[in-house]
Short mmCIF file of C-alpha atoms in Angstrom, two decimals:
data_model
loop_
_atom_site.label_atom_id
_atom_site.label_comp_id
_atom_site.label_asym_id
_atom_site.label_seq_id
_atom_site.Cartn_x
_atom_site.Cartn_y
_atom_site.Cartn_z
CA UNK A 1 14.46 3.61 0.61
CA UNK A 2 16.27 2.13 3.77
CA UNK A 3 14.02 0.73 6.76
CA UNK A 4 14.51 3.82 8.83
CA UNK A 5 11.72 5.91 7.89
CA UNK A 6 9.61 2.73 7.79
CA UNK A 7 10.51 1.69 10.96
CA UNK A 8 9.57 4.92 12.37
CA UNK A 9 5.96 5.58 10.71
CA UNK A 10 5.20 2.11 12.08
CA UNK A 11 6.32 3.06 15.71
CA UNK A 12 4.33 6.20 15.72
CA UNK A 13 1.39 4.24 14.29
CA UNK A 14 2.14 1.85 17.38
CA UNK A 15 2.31 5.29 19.99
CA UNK A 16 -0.68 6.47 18.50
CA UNK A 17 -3.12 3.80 19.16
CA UNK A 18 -1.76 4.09 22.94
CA UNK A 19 -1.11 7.49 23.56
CA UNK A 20 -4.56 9.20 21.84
CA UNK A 21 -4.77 13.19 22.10
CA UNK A 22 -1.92 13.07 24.08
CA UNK A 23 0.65 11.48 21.55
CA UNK A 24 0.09 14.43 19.28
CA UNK A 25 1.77 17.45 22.18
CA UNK A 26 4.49 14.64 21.89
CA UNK A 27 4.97 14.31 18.08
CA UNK A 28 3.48 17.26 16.77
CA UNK A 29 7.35 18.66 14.98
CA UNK A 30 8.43 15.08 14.01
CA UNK A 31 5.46 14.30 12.15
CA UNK A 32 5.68 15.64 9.13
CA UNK A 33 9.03 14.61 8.81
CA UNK A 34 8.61 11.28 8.87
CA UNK A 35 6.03 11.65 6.67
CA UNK A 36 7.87 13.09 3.72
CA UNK A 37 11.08 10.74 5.05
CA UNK A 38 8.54 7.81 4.39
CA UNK A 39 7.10 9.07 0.36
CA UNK A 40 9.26 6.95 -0.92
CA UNK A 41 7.10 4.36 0.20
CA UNK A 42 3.67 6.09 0.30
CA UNK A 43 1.80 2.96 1.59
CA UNK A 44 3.72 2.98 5.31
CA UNK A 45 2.95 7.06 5.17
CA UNK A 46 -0.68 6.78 3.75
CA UNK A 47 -1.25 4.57 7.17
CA UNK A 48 0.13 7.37 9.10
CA UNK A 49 -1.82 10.04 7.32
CA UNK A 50 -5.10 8.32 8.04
CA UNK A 51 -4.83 7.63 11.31
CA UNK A 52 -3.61 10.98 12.69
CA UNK A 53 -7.03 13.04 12.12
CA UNK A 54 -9.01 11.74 14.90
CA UNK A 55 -5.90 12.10 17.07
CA UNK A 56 -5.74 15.61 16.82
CA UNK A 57 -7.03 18.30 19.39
CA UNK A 58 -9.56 20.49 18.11
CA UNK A 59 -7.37 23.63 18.56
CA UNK A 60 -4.25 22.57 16.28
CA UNK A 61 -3.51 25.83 14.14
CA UNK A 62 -4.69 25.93 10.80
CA UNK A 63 -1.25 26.44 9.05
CA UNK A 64 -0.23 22.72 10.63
CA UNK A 65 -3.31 21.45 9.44
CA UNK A 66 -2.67 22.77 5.97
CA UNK A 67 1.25 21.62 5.79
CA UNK A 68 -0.23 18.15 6.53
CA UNK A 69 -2.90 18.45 4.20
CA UNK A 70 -0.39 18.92 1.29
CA UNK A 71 1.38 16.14 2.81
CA UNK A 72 -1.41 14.61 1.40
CA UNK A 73 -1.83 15.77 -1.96
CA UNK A 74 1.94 14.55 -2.37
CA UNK A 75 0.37 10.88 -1.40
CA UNK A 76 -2.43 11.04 -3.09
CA UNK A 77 0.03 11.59 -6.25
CA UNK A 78 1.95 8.48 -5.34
CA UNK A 79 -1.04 6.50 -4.74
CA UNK A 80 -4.11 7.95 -6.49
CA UNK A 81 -6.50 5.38 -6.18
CA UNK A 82 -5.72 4.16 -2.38
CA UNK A 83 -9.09 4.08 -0.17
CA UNK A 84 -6.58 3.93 2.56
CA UNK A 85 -5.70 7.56 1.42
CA UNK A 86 -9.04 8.30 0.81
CA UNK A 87 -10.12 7.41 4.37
CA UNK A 88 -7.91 9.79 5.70
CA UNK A 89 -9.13 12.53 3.69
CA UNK A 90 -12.65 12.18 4.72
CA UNK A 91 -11.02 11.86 8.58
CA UNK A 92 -9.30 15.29 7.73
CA UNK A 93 -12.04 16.78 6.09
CA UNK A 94 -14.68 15.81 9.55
CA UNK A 95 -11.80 17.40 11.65
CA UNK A 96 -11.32 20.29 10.03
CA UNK A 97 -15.21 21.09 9.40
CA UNK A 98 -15.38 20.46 13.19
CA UNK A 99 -13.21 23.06 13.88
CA UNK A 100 -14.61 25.31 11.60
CA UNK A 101 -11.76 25.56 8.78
CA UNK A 102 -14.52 25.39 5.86
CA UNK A 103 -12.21 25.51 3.29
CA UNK A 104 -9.77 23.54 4.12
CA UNK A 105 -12.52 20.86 4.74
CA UNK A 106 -14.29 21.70 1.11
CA UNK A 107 -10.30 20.81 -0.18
CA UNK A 108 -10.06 17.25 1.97
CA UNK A 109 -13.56 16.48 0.67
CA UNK A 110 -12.75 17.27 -3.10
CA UNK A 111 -9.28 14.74 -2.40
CA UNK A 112 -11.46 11.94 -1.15
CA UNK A 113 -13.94 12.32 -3.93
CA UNK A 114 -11.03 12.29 -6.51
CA UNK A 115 -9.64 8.69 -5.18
CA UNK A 116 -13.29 7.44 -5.63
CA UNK A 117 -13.59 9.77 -9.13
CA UNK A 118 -10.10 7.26 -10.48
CA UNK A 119 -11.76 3.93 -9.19
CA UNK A 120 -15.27 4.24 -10.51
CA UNK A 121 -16.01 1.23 -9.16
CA UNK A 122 -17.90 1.55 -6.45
CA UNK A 123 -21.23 4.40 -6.48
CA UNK A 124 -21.91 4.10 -3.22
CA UNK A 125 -18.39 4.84 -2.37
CA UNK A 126 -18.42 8.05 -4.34
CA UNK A 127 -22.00 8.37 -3.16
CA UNK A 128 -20.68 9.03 0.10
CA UNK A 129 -17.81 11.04 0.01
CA UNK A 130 -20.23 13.88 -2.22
CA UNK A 131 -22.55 14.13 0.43
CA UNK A 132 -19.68 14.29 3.33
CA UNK A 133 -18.60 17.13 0.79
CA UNK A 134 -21.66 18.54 0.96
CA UNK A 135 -21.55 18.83 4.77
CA UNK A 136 -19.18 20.94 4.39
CA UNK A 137 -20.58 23.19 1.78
CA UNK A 138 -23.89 23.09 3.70
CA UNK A 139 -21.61 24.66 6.71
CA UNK A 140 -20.72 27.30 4.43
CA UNK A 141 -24.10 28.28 3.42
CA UNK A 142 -23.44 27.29 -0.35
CA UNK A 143 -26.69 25.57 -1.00
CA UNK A 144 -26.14 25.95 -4.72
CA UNK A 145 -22.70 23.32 -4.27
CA UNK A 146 -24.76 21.14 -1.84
CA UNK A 147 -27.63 20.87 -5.00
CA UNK A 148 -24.28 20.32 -7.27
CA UNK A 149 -23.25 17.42 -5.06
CA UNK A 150 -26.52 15.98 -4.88
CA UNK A 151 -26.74 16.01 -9.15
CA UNK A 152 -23.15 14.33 -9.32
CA UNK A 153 -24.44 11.23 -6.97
CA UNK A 154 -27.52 11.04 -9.23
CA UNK A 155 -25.57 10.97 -12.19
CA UNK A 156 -23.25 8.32 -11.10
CA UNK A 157 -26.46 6.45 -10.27
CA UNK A 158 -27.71 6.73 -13.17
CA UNK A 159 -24.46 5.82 -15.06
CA UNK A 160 -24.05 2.47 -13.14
CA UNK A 161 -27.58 1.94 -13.63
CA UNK A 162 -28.05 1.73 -9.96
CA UNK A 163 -31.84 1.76 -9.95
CA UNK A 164 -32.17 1.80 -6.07
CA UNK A 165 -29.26 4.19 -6.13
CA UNK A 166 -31.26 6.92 -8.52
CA UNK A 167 -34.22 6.46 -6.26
CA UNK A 168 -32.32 7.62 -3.09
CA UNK A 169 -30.77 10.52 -5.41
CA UNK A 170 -33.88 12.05 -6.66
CA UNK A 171 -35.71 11.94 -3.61
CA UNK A 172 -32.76 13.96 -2.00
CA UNK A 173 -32.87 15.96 -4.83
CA UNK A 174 -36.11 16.64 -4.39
CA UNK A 175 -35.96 17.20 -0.69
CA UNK A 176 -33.16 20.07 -1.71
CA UNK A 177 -35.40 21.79 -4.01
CA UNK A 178 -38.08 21.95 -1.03
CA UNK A 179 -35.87 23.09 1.03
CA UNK A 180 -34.44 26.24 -1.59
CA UNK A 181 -37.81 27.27 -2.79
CA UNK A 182 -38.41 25.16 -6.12
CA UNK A 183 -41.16 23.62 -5.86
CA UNK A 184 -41.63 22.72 -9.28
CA UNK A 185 -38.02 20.91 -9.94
CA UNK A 186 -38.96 18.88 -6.05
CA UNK A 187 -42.13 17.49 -7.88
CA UNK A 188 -40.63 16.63 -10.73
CA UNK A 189 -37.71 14.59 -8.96
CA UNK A 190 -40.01 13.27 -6.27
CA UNK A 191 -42.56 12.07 -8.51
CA UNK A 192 -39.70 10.23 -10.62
CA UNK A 193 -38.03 8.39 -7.72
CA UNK A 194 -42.03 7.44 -6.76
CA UNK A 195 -41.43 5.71 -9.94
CA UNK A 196 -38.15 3.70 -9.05
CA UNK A 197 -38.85 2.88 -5.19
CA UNK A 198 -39.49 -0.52 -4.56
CA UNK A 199 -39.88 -0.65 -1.03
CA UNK A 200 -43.24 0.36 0.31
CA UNK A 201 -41.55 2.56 3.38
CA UNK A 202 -39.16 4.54 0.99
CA UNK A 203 -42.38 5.32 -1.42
CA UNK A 204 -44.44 6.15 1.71
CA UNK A 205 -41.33 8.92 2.46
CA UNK A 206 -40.78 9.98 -0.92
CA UNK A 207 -45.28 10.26 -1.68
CA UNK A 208 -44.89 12.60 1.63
CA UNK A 209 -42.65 14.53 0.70
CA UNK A 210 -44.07 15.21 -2.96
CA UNK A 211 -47.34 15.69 -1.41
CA UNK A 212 -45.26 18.81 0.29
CA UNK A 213 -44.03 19.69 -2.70
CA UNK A 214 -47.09 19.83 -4.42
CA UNK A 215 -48.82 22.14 -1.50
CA UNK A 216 -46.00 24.38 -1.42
CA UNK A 217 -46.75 24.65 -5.23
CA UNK A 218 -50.52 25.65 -4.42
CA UNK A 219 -51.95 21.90 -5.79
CA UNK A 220 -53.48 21.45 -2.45
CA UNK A 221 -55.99 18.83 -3.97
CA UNK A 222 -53.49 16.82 -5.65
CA UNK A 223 -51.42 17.10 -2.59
CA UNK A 224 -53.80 15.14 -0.40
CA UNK A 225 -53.71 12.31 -2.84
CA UNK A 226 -50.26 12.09 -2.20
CA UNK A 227 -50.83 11.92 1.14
CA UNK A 228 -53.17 9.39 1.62
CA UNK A 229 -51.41 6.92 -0.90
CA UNK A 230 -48.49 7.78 1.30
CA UNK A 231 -50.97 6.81 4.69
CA UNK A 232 -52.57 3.86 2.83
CA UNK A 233 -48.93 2.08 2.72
CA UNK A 234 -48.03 3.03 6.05
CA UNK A 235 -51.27 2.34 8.27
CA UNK A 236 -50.69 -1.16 10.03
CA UNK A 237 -47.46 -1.56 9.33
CA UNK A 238 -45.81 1.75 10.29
CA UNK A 239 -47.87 3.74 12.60
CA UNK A 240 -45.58 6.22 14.05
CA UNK A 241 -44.20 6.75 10.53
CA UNK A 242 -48.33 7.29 9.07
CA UNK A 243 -48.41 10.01 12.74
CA UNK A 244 -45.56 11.73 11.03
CA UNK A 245 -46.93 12.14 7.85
CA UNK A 246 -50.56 12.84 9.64
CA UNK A 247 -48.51 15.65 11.57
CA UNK A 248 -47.30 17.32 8.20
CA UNK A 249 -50.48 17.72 7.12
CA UNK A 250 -51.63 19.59 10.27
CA UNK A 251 -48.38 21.48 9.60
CA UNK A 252 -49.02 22.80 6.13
CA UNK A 253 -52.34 23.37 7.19
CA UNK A 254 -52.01 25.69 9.75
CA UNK A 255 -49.49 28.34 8.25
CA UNK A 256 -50.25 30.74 5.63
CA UNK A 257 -48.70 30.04 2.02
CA UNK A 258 -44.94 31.19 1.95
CA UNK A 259 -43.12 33.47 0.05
CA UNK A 260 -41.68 31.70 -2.88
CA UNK A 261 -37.82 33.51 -1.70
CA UNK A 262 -35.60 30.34 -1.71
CA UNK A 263 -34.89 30.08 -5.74
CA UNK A 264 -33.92 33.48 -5.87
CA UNK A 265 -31.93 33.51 -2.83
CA UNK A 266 -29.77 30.48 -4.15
CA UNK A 267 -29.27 32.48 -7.46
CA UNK A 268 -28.04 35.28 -5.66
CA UNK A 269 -25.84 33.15 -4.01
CA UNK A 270 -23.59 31.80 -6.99
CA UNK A 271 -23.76 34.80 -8.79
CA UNK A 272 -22.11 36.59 -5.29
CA UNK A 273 -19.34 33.65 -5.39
CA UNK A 274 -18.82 34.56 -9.12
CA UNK A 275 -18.11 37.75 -7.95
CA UNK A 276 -14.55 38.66 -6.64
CA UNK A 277 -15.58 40.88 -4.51
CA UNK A 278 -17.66 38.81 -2.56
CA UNK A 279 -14.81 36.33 -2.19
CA UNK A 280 -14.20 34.86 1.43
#
């Protein structure tokens, strides 16, 4: 590869950090040229790649967005395991969820996580890229691929023996099944990251939320044992944190019992995206 397309990645890198949302009505046809001009060398275009996301305006048509999205996948073949690369793909994927273009979001997301996927050195890394992937599916309304995300970072957890690590993950998990209706799969993970928790404010969260749990569920009586063991480690040293959990209480309280709709719901919703004719 001669210096040329080198030379010129590195002096729109330079315009860029100058120019801002203006550089882009400037460069906007050159761009991907000197990206594929500069594969060859996929560390001067990875650079490029990353930083460009955040300079673009929020109305850039989707086809653009796409070409340079492929751009890339071509990188990201190059250079599978660059965090560099990865970085931009979780910039992409925030733009493009911003601007509403789901699915071209759920694709950035699923290229970040892949970088991380190669490494597998780092679960907090991958940790965080599934639940920026999950933003996206949450924008979607596919709850049953935000649950799916959340069991991937609990099984990387639990395959780096992380034990702080599976704590966070099952309480999410369990905060997920609250939220889609199963009450009995919440307890279950609540009650096991109750287990792993060291920290006395992260049990207090995760006793509060299983005391939910286990109201929604109809325990009631077991459910204020949860409570106040939740209370008992919060009182003097985190007030406003034992209000909260006071406040839920008074919550739950004062609403009838729900309909138990949220399992089925999610059910209906993979077997609709299983079905072609429900395809977006």
């Amino acid at each position: 590869m001669s210096d040329e397309p080198r030379h010129e990645v590195a002096r729109l890198r330079r315009e860029l950090r100058t120019a801002g949302h203006d550089w882009f009505d400037a460069h906007r046809d050159e761009l991907p040229a000197a990206l594929r001009a500069a594969l060859a060398e996929p560390e001067a275009a990875v650079a490029l790649f990353a930083d460009v996301w955040p300079a673009l305006p929020a109305d850039v048509d989707e086809t653009w967005s796409r070409a340079l999205l492929d751009l890339g996948a071509e990188l990201a073949a190059a250079l599978p395991t660059s965090l560099l690369l990865a970085t931009g793909f979780r910039r992409a994927a925030v733009h493009l969820r911003g601007r509403g273009a789901h699915r071209l979001a759920a694709v950035a997301g699923m290229r970040e996580l892949a970088v991380h996927r190669l490494r597998d050195d780092d679960p907090d890394a991958a940790a965080d890229a599934l639940h920026d992937l999950a933003a996206t599916y949450r924008a979607q309304g596919r709850l049953h691929k935000v649950v799916g995300c959340a069991d991937e970072v609990l099984e990387l957890y639990l395959l780096h023996d992380d034990r702080p690590g599976a704590a966070r993950a099952l309480a999410h998990l369990g905060e997920l099944m609250i939220e889609v209706g199963r009450h009995d799969s919440a307890i279950k993970y609540l009650s096991r990251a109750d287990k792993l928790f060291e920290d006395s404010a992260d049990r207090a969260r995760t006793l509060a939320s299983l005391g939910r749990a286990l109201w929604l569920s109809g325990d009631r009586a077991v459910a204020h044992r949860r409570f106040n063991r939740a209370l008992a480690l919060l009182i003097g040293t985190d007030d406003d944190e034992a209000q909260r959990v006071r406040d839920l209480v008074a919550g739950l309280e004062s609403v009838a019992e729900p309909v138990q709709q949220g399992h089925a719901d999610l059910d209906q919703q993979a077997d609709d995206e299983a079905d072609p004719r429900h395809a977006r």
